[in-house]
PDB file of C-alpha atoms in Angstrom:
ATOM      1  CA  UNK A   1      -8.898 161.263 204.446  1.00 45.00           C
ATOM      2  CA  UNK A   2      -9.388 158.304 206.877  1.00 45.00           C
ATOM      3  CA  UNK A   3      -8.704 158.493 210.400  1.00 47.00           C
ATOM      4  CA  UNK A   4      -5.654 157.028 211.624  1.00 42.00           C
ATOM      5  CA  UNK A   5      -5.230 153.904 214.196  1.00 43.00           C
ATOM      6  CA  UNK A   6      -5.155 155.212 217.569  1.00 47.00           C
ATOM      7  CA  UNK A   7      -2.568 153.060 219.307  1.00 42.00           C
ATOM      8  CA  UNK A   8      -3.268 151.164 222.660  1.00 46.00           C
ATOM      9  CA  UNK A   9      -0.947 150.627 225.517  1.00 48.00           C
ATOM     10  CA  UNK A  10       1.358 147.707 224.345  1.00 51.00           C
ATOM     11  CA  UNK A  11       1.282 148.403 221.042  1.00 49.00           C
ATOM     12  CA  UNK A  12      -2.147 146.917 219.797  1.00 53.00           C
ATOM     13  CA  UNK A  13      -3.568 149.320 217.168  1.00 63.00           C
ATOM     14  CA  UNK A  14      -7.959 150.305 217.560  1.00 70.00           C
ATOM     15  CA  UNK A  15      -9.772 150.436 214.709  1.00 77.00           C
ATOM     16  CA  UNK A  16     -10.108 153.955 213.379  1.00 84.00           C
ATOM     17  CA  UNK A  17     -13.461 155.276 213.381  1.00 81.00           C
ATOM     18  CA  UNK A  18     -13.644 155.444 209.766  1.00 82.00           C
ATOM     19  CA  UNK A  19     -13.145 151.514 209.696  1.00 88.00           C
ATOM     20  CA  UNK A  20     -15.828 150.970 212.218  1.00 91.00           C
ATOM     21  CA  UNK A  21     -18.695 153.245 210.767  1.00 92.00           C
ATOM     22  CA  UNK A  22     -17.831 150.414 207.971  1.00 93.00           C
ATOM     23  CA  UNK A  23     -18.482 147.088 209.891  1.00 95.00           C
ATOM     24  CA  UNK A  24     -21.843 145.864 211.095  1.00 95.00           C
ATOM     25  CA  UNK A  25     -24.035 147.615 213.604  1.00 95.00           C
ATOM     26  CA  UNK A  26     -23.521 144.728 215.996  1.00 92.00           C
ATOM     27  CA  UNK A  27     -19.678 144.772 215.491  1.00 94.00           C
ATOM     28  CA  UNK A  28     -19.974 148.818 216.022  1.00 95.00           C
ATOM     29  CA  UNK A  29     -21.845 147.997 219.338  1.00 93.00           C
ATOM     30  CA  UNK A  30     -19.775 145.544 220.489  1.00 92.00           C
ATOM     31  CA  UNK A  31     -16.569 148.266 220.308  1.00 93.00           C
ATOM     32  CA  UNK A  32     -18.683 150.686 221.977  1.00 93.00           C
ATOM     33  CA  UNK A  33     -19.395 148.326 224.961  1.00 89.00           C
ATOM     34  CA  UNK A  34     -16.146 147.836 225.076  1.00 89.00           C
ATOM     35  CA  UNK A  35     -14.858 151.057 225.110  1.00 90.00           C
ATOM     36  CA  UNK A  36     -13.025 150.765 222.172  1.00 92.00           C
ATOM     37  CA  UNK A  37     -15.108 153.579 220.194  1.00 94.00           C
ATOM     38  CA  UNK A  38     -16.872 156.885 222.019  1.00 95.00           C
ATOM     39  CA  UNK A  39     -20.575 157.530 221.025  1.00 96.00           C
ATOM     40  CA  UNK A  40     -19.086 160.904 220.194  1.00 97.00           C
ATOM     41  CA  UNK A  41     -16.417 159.677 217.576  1.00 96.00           C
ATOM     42  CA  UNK A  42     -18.925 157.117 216.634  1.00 96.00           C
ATOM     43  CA  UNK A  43     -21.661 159.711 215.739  1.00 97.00           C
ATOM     44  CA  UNK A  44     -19.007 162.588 214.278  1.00 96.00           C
ATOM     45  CA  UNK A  45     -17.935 159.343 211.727  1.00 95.00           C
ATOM     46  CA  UNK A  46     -20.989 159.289 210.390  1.00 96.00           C
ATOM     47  CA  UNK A  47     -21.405 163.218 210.287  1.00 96.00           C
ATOM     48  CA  UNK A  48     -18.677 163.482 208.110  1.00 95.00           C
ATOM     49  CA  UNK A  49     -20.260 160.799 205.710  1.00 95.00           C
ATOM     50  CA  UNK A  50     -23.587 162.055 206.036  1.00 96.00           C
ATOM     51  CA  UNK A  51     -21.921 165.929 205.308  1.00 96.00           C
ATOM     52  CA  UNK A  52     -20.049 163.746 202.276  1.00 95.00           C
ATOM     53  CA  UNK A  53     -22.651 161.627 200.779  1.00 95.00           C
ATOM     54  CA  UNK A  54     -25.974 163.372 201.295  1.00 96.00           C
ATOM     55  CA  UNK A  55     -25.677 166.107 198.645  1.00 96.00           C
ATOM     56  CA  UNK A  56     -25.778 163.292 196.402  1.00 96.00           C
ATOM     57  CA  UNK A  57     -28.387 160.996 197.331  1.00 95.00           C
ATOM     58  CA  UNK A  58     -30.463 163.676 198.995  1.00 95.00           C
ATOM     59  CA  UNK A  59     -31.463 160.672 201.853  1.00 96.00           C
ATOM     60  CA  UNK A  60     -32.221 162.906 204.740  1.00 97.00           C
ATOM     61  CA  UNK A  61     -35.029 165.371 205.067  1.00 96.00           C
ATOM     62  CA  UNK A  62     -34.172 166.721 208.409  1.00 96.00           C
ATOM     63  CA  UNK A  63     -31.322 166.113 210.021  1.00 97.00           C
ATOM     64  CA  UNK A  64     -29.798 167.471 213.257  1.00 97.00           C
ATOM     65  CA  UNK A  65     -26.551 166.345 213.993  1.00 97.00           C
ATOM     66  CA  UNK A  66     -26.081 169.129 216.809  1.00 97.00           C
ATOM     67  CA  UNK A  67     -28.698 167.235 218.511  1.00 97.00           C
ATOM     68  CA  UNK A  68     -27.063 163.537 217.671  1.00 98.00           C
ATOM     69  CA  UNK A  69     -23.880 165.006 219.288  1.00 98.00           C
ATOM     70  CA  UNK A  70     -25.128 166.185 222.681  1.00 98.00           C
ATOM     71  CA  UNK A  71     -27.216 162.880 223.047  1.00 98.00           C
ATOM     72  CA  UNK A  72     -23.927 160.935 221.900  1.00 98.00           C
ATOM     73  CA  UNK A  73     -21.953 162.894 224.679  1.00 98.00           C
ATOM     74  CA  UNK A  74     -24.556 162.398 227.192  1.00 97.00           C
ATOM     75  CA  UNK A  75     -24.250 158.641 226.378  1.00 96.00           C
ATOM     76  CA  UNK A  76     -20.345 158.694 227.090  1.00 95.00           C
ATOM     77  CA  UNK A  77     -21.298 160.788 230.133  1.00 95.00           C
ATOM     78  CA  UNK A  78     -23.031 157.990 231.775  1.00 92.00           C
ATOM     79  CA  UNK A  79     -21.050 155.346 230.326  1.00 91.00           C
ATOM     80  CA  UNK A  80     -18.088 157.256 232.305  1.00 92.00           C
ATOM     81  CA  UNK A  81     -20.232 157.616 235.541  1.00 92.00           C
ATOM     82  CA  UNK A  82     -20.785 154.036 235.258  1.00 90.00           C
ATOM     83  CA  UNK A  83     -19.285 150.996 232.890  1.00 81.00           C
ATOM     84  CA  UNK A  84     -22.420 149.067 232.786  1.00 79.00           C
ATOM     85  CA  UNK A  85     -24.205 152.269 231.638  1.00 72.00           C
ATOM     86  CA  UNK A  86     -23.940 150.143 227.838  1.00 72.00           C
ATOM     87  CA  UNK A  87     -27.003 148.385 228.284  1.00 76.00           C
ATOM     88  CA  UNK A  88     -28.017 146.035 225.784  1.00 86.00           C
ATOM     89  CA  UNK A  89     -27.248 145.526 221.845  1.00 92.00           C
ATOM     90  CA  UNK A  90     -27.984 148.761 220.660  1.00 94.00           C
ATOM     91  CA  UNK A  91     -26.327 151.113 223.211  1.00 95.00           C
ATOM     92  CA  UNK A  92     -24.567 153.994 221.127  1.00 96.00           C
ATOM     93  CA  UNK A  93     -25.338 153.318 217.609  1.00 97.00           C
ATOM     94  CA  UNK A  94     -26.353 155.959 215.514  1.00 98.00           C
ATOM     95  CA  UNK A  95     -29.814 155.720 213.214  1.00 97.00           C
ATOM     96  CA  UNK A  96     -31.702 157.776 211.184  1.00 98.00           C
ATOM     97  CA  UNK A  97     -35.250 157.455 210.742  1.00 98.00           C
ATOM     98  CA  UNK A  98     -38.000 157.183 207.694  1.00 96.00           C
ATOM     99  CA  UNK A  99     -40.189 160.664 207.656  1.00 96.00           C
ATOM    100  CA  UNK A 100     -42.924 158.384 208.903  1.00 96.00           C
ATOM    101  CA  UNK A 101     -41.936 158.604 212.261  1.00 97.00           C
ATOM    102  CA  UNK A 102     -43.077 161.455 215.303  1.00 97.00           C
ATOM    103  CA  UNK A 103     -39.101 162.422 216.084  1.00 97.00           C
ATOM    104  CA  UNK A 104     -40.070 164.638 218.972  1.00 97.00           C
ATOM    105  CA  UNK A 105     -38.790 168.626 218.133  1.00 96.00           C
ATOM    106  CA  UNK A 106     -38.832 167.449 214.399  1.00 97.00           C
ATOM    107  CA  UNK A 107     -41.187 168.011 211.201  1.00 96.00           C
ATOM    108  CA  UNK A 108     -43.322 164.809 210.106  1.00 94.00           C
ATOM    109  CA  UNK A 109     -43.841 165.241 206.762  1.00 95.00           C
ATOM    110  CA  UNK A 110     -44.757 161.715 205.681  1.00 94.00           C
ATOM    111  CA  UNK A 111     -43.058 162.064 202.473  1.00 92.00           C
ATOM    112  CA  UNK A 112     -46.337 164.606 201.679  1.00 93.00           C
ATOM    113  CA  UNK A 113     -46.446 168.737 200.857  1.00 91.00           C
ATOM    114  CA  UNK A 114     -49.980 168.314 202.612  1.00 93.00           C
ATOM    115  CA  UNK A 115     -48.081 167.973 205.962  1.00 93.00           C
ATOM    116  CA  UNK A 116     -45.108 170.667 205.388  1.00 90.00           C
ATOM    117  CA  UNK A 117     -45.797 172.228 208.575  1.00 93.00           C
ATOM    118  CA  UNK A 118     -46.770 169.245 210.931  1.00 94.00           C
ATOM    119  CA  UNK A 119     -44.133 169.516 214.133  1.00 95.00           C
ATOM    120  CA  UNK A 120     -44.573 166.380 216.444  1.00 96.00           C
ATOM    121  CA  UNK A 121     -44.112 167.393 219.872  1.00 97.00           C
ATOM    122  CA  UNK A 122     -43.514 163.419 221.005  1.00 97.00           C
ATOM    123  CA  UNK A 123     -41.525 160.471 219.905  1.00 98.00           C
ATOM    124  CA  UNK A 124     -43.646 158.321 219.010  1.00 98.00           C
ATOM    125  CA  UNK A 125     -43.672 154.055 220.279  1.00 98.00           C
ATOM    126  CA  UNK A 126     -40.794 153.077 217.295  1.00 97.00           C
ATOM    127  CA  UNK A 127     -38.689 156.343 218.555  1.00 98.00           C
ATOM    128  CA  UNK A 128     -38.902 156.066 222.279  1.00 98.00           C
ATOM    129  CA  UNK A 129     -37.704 152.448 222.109  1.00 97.00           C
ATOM    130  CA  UNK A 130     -34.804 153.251 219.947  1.00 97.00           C
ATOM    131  CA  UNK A 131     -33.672 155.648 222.608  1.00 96.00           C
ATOM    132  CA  UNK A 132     -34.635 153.601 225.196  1.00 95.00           C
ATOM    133  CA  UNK A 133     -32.394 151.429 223.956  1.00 94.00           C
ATOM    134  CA  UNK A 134     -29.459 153.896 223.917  1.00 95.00           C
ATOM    135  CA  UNK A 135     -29.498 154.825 220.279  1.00 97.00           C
ATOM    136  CA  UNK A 136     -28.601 158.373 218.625  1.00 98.00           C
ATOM    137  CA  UNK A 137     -30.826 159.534 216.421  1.00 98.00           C
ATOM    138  CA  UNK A 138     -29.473 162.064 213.731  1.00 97.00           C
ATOM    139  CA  UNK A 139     -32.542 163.275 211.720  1.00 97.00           C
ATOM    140  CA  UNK A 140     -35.175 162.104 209.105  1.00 97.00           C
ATOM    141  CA  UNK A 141     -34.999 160.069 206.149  1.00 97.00           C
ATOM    142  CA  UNK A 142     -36.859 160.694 202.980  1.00 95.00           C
ATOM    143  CA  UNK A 143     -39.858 158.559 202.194  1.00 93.00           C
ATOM    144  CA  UNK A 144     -42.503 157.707 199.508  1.00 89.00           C
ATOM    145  CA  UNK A 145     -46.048 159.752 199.900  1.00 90.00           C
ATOM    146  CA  UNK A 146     -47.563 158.681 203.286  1.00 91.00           C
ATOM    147  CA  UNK A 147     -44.891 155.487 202.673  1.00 89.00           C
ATOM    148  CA  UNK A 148     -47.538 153.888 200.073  1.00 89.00           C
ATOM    149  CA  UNK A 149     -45.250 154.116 196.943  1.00 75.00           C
ATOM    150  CA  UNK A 150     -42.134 152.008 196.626  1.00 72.00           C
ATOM    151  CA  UNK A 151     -40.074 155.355 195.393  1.00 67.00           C
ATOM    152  CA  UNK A 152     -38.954 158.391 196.500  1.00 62.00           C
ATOM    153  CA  UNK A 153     -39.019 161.788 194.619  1.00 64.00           C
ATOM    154  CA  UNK A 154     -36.629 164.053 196.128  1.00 60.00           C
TER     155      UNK A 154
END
């Protein structure tokens, strides 16, 4: 089921959260600066379709959305200490990342059974400027052998 409109003073309906999880990430970001959308809502949108979708196209490898949640409410947190806290274009949105990546607290696999039990301690440069940048990162995303071969087995 979709989520309803939530209703504004004066009548003007806000996009549910199920139609903004649909637009562009841009369009997403622009709500959230505007307060239009919580990080929170924003993140537990894509949850549900990750929860929905995911048993079918097996696209994560790792994914924490426990962790997503508590950075998105630390984001509205600050946000609510102070409005300008939504700095920049990609303030709030929510990304996943290939298994290429050093997630800090997550496995990096590469996409390889050689590295099954490699844990990275530290984000690495591509990670710590996403959340830099304000963005909520929910887990891992399958990839190709050390990212050489154009397809995934999963």
């Amino acid at each position: 089921p979709r989520a309803p409109s939530c209703a504004r003073p004066g009548g003007v309906e806000r996009p549910s959260v199920d139609d903004v999880i649909t637009r562009p990430a841009l369009a997403q970001a622009a709500l959230l600066r505007a307060g239009e959308v919580s990080v929170e809502a924003l993140a537990r949108a894509y949850h549900a379709r990750v929860e929905r979708l995911d048993p079918r196209f097996s696209a994560f490898v790792q994914y924490a959305p426990e962790r997503a949640l508590r950075r998105a409410r630390a984001l509205d947190a600050e946000r609510a200490r102070d409005k300008s806290a939504a700095r920049g274009p990609l303030w709030g949105l929510v990304t996943a990342l290939k298994d290429l990546h050093l997630v800090r607290g997550m496995f990096v696999r590469m996409g390889s059974r050689a590295f099954r039990h490699l844990w990275s301690p530290v984000d690495d440069l591509t990670t710590r400027a996403l959340r830099g940048a304000g963005m909520v990162v929910t887990g891992k995303l399958s990839t190709s052998e050390l990212g050489i071969l154009p397809v995934v087995d999963t």
